[in-house]
Coordinates of C-alpha atoms in Angstrom, one line a residue:
M1 CA 15.0 7.8 2.0
S2 CA 14.8 4.1 2.3
I3 CA 13.6 1.4 4.7
K4 CA 16.0 -1.5 5.2
I5 CA 14.9 -4.5 7.1
E6 CA 17.7 -6.9 8.1
N7 CA 17.2 -10.4 9.6
L8 CA 13.9 -9.4 11.1
V9 CA 12.2 -11.9 13.5
H10 CA 9.0 -11.3 15.4
V11 CA 7.6 -13.8 17.8
Y12 CA 4.2 -13.2 19.4
M13 CA 3.8 -14.4 23.0
P14 CA 7.3 -15.9 23.3
K15 CA 7.9 -18.7 25.8
S16 CA 4.2 -19.4 26.2
P17 CA 1.9 -22.1 24.9
F18 CA 0.6 -19.6 22.3
E19 CA 4.0 -18.7 20.9
K20 CA 3.9 -17.9 17.2
V21 CA 6.7 -16.9 14.9
A22 CA 5.1 -14.2 12.7
L23 CA 8.3 -13.1 10.9
D24 CA 11.3 -15.3 10.3
D25 CA 14.5 -13.8 9.0
V26 CA 13.0 -11.2 6.7
N27 CA 15.4 -9.1 4.6
I28 CA 13.9 -6.5 2.3
E29 CA 14.5 -2.9 1.2
I30 CA 12.0 -0.2 0.2
K31 CA 13.8 2.4 -1.9
E32 CA 12.8 6.0 -2.2
G33 CA 10.2 6.7 -4.8
E34 CA 9.2 3.0 -5.3
F35 CA 5.7 1.6 -5.5
V36 CA 5.9 -1.8 -3.8
A37 CA 3.1 -4.2 -3.3
L38 CA 3.1 -6.7 -0.4
I39 CA 1.0 -9.8 -0.9
G40 CA 0.4 -13.1 0.8
H41 CA -2.2 -15.3 2.2
T42 CA -4.0 -14.4 5.5
G43 CA -1.5 -15.0 8.3
S44 CA 1.6 -14.7 6.1
G45 CA 3.0 -11.9 8.1
K46 CA 2.1 -8.8 6.0
S47 CA 0.5 -6.7 8.7
T48 CA 3.1 -7.6 11.2
L49 CA 5.8 -6.6 8.8
I50 CA 4.4 -3.2 7.9
Q51 CA 3.9 -2.3 11.6
H52 CA 7.7 -2.7 12.1
M53 CA 8.4 -0.1 9.4
N54 CA 7.4 2.8 11.6
G55 CA 8.1 1.3 15.0
L56 CA 4.6 0.3 16.0
L57 CA 6.0 -3.2 16.7
K58 CA 9.4 -4.0 18.2
P59 CA 11.2 -6.9 16.6
S60 CA 12.3 -10.0 18.6
S61 CA 15.6 -9.7 16.7
G62 CA 16.9 -7.9 13.6
R63 CA 17.2 -4.3 12.5
I64 CA 14.9 -1.8 10.8
I65 CA 16.8 1.2 9.3
V66 CA 14.6 4.1 8.3
D67 CA 16.3 7.1 6.5
G68 CA 19.6 5.9 7.9
V69 CA 18.4 5.5 11.5
D70 CA 18.3 2.1 13.2
I71 CA 14.9 2.4 14.9
T72 CA 15.4 -0.7 16.9
K73 CA 18.1 1.0 19.1
N74 CA 17.2 2.5 22.5
G75 CA 16.7 6.2 22.5
V76 CA 15.4 6.7 19.0
K77 CA 12.5 9.1 19.0
L78 CA 9.8 7.0 17.2
T79 CA 7.4 10.0 16.9
D80 CA 10.0 11.4 14.4
I81 CA 10.0 8.2 12.4
R82 CA 6.2 8.1 12.2
K83 CA 6.3 11.6 10.7
K84 CA 8.3 10.1 7.9
V85 CA 6.5 6.8 7.5
G86 CA 2.7 7.1 7.5
L87 CA 0.6 4.0 8.0
V88 CA -3.1 3.7 7.0
F89 CA -4.8 0.7 8.5
Q90 CA -7.7 -1.2 7.1
Y91 CA -11.0 0.7 7.4
P92 CA -9.4 3.9 8.5
E93 CA -12.7 5.8 8.3
Y94 CA -13.6 4.1 11.6
Q95 CA -11.1 6.5 13.1
L96 CA -12.9 9.7 11.9
F97 CA -14.3 11.6 14.8
E98 CA -14.4 15.4 14.2
E99 CA -17.5 17.4 13.2
T100 CA -16.0 18.6 9.9
I101 CA -13.6 17.2 7.4
E102 CA -11.2 20.1 7.9
K103 CA -11.0 19.6 11.6
D104 CA -10.4 15.8 11.2
I105 CA -7.6 16.3 8.7
E106 CA -5.9 19.0 10.7
Y107 CA -5.9 16.9 13.9
G108 CA -2.4 15.4 13.2
P109 CA -0.7 18.6 12.1
R110 CA -2.1 20.5 15.0
N111 CA -0.6 18.0 17.4
L112 CA 2.8 18.7 15.8
G113 CA 2.5 22.2 17.2
L114 CA 2.4 23.9 13.8
D115 CA 0.9 27.4 13.4
Q116 CA -2.5 27.8 11.8
D117 CA -1.2 29.0 8.4
E118 CA 0.9 25.8 8.1
I119 CA -1.9 23.6 9.3
T120 CA -4.3 25.1 6.7
R121 CA -1.7 24.7 4.0
R122 CA -1.3 21.1 4.8
V123 CA -5.1 20.5 5.0
K124 CA -5.6 22.1 1.6
R125 CA -2.7 20.2 0.0
S126 CA -3.7 16.8 1.4
M127 CA -7.3 17.2 0.3
E128 CA -6.1 18.2 -3.2
M129 CA -3.8 15.1 -3.2
V130 CA -6.7 12.7 -2.5
G131 CA -9.1 14.5 -4.9
L132 CA -11.3 16.4 -2.5
D133 CA -11.9 20.1 -3.2
Y134 CA -11.1 22.2 -0.1
E135 CA -13.9 24.7 -0.4
T136 CA -16.5 22.2 -1.3
Y137 CA -15.8 19.7 1.5
R138 CA -14.0 21.5 4.3
H139 CA -17.2 22.2 6.4
K140 CA -19.0 19.0 5.6
S141 CA -19.3 16.2 8.2
P142 CA -17.2 13.2 7.3
F143 CA -20.1 11.0 8.3
D144 CA -22.2 12.4 5.5
L145 CA -19.9 11.1 2.8
S146 CA -19.8 7.9 0.9
G147 CA -17.6 5.0 1.9
G148 CA -14.9 5.9 -0.6
Q149 CA -15.0 9.6 0.3
K150 CA -14.6 8.8 4.0
R151 CA -11.6 6.7 3.2
R152 CA -10.1 9.5 1.2
V153 CA -10.5 11.8 4.2
A154 CA -8.8 9.3 6.4
I155 CA -5.9 9.0 4.0
A156 CA -5.7 12.8 3.8
G157 CA -5.3 12.9 7.6
V158 CA -2.2 10.8 7.3
V159 CA -0.9 12.6 4.2
A160 CA -1.3 15.9 6.0
M161 CA 1.6 14.8 8.3
E162 CA 3.6 14.9 5.1
P163 CA 5.3 11.5 5.3
K164 CA 7.9 10.4 2.8
V165 CA 6.6 6.9 2.8
L166 CA 2.9 5.9 2.8
I167 CA 1.9 2.4 3.8
L168 CA -1.7 1.3 3.0
D169 CA -3.1 -2.0 4.4
E170 CA -5.9 -3.2 2.1
P171 CA -7.1 0.4 1.3
T172 CA -10.0 -0.8 -0.9
A173 CA -11.4 -3.4 1.5
G174 CA -15.2 -3.2 1.7
L175 CA -15.7 -0.5 -1.0
D176 CA -18.0 -0.7 -4.0
P177 CA -16.3 -0.8 -7.5
K178 CA -16.5 3.0 -7.9
G179 CA -15.1 3.7 -4.5
R180 CA -12.4 1.1 -5.1
D181 CA -11.4 2.6 -8.4
D182 CA -11.3 6.1 -7.0
I183 CA -9.1 5.2 -4.1
L184 CA -6.6 3.3 -6.4
A185 CA -6.5 6.3 -8.7
Q186 CA -5.7 8.6 -5.8
I187 CA -3.0 6.3 -4.6
K188 CA -1.5 6.2 -8.1
T189 CA -1.6 10.1 -8.1
L190 CA 0.2 10.3 -4.8
H191 CA 3.0 8.2 -6.3
D192 CA 3.1 9.6 -9.8
N193 CA 2.5 13.3 -9.2
Y194 CA 3.8 13.8 -5.6
K195 CA 6.6 11.3 -5.7
M196 CA 5.5 9.6 -2.6
T197 CA 7.0 6.1 -1.8
I198 CA 4.1 3.7 -1.6
V199 CA 3.8 0.3 0.1
L200 CA 0.5 -1.3 -0.8
V201 CA -0.8 -4.4 1.0
S202 CA -3.4 -6.1 -1.1
H203 CA -5.2 -9.3 -1.9
S204 CA -6.1 -8.1 -5.4
M205 CA -3.7 -9.4 -8.0
E206 CA -5.3 -7.2 -10.6
D207 CA -4.6 -4.1 -8.5
V208 CA -1.1 -5.2 -7.8
G209 CA -0.3 -5.9 -11.4
K210 CA -1.7 -2.5 -12.5
L211 CA 0.0 -0.3 -9.9
A212 CA 3.1 -1.9 -8.4
E213 CA 6.7 -1.7 -9.8
R214 CA 7.8 -4.5 -7.5
I215 CA 6.0 -7.2 -5.6
I216 CA 7.1 -8.9 -2.3
V217 CA 5.3 -12.2 -1.6
M218 CA 5.1 -13.3 2.0
N219 CA 4.5 -16.9 3.1
K220 CA 4.6 -18.2 6.7
G221 CA 6.6 -15.2 7.9
K222 CA 9.2 -15.4 5.1
V223 CA 9.8 -13.7 1.8
Q224 CA 8.7 -16.3 -0.8
L225 CA 9.2 -14.3 -4.0
E226 CA 10.3 -10.8 -4.9
G227 CA 10.5 -9.1 -8.3
T228 CA 8.6 -7.1 -10.9
P229 CA 5.0 -8.0 -11.6
A230 CA 6.1 -9.8 -14.7
E231 CA 8.7 -11.9 -12.8
V232 CA 6.4 -12.7 -9.9
F233 CA 3.3 -13.6 -12.0
K234 CA 5.3 -16.1 -14.1
E235 CA 5.6 -18.2 -10.9
V236 CA 2.0 -19.4 -11.2
D237 CA 2.6 -22.8 -9.6
T238 CA 4.5 -21.3 -6.6
L239 CA 1.8 -18.7 -6.0
E240 CA -1.0 -21.3 -6.2
S241 CA 0.9 -23.6 -3.8
I242 CA 0.7 -20.9 -1.1
G243 CA -2.9 -20.0 -1.7
L244 CA -2.5 -17.1 -4.1
A245 CA -3.3 -16.6 -7.7
V246 CA -2.3 -14.4 -10.7
P247 CA -4.5 -11.9 -12.5
Q248 CA -7.4 -13.4 -14.5
V249 CA -6.0 -12.0 -17.7
T250 CA -2.7 -13.8 -17.0
Y251 CA -4.6 -17.1 -16.8
L252 CA -6.3 -16.3 -20.1
M253 CA -3.0 -15.7 -21.8
R254 CA -1.6 -18.9 -20.4
A255 CA -4.6 -20.8 -21.7
L256 CA -4.1 -19.2 -25.2
R257 CA -0.5 -20.2 -25.2
E258 CA -1.5 -23.8 -24.4
K259 CA -3.8 -23.7 -27.4
G260 CA -0.9 -22.7 -29.6
F261 CA -1.3 -18.9 -29.8
N262 CA 1.9 -16.9 -29.8
V263 CA 1.0 -14.5 -26.9
S264 CA 3.4 -12.9 -24.3
D265 CA 3.9 -14.6 -21.0
E266 CA 4.3 -11.1 -19.4
V267 CA 0.6 -10.0 -19.5
Y268 CA -0.9 -9.1 -16.2
T269 CA -3.1 -6.1 -16.9
I270 CA -6.3 -5.8 -18.8
S271 CA -4.8 -3.1 -21.1
K272 CA -1.9 -5.3 -22.0
G273 CA -4.2 -8.3 -22.5
K274 CA -6.3 -6.2 -24.9
E275 CA -3.2 -5.3 -26.9
E276 CA -2.3 -9.0 -27.2
L277 CA -5.7 -10.1 -28.3
L278 CA -5.9 -7.3 -30.9
R279 CA -2.5 -8.3 -32.2
I280 CA -3.6 -11.9 -32.5
L281 CA -6.8 -10.9 -34.3
K282 CA -4.8 -8.8 -36.8
E283 CA -2.3 -11.6 -37.4
T284 CA -5.1 -14.0 -37.9
N285 CA -6.9 -11.8 -40.4
N286 CA -3.7 -11.2 -42.4

């Protein structure tokens, strides 16, 4: 399953004094099983773009093809598309409303008309996938949980719909360091262990460098850069010119190279930076 976006244009409030071109001839493809990060300055078009991927927004022009179906055509049942492409907005815990975690997570599957055995199976599986023990948490109120746990419940509610693609818009926003690390670990588990295609919108270059296989950089409604983390983070000047940055460890390696140290220009994670520093130390001692 893939999502292909061709010549996508989206204009808010067209033919009015407030007309704004949010997306301008965007062409990208999300392939099955990928972990793709979408980055860009505020107002670059990221949120508008992801809302086209499951038909929440209709394009002004262009095509979105999901699993071989052009969802911009009349007559396409968008509810079927949204079963395949799950979207988790920022602060999804604000949408929690049921008295227990189990009831909250089963809300979506129940609306699909599934029988109780299948609903329970999906609830158990989705809670396992986000790291919440079913028997421990099923009867607890979601409002008694920590911020990070609430967010995991909200993500489980989307995962229980069993989408093939999971899109997350700033999933760590507002969380403390532990909650942030827990959520990122669960997202990585969804990709690695359950083979879910992930699209992650994030402002954290460190998170993007650690998790994503491919990065798409948005700027003023267009795709500015696209490639692996190593390819994208080499473009320091371009990223800085559009209000972005690279991981701090990448800046460190750049400074060391300027001082004459023979370090790789493809370091964008702490673990890789540690390897490079230990290698330099060993060479220096020898």
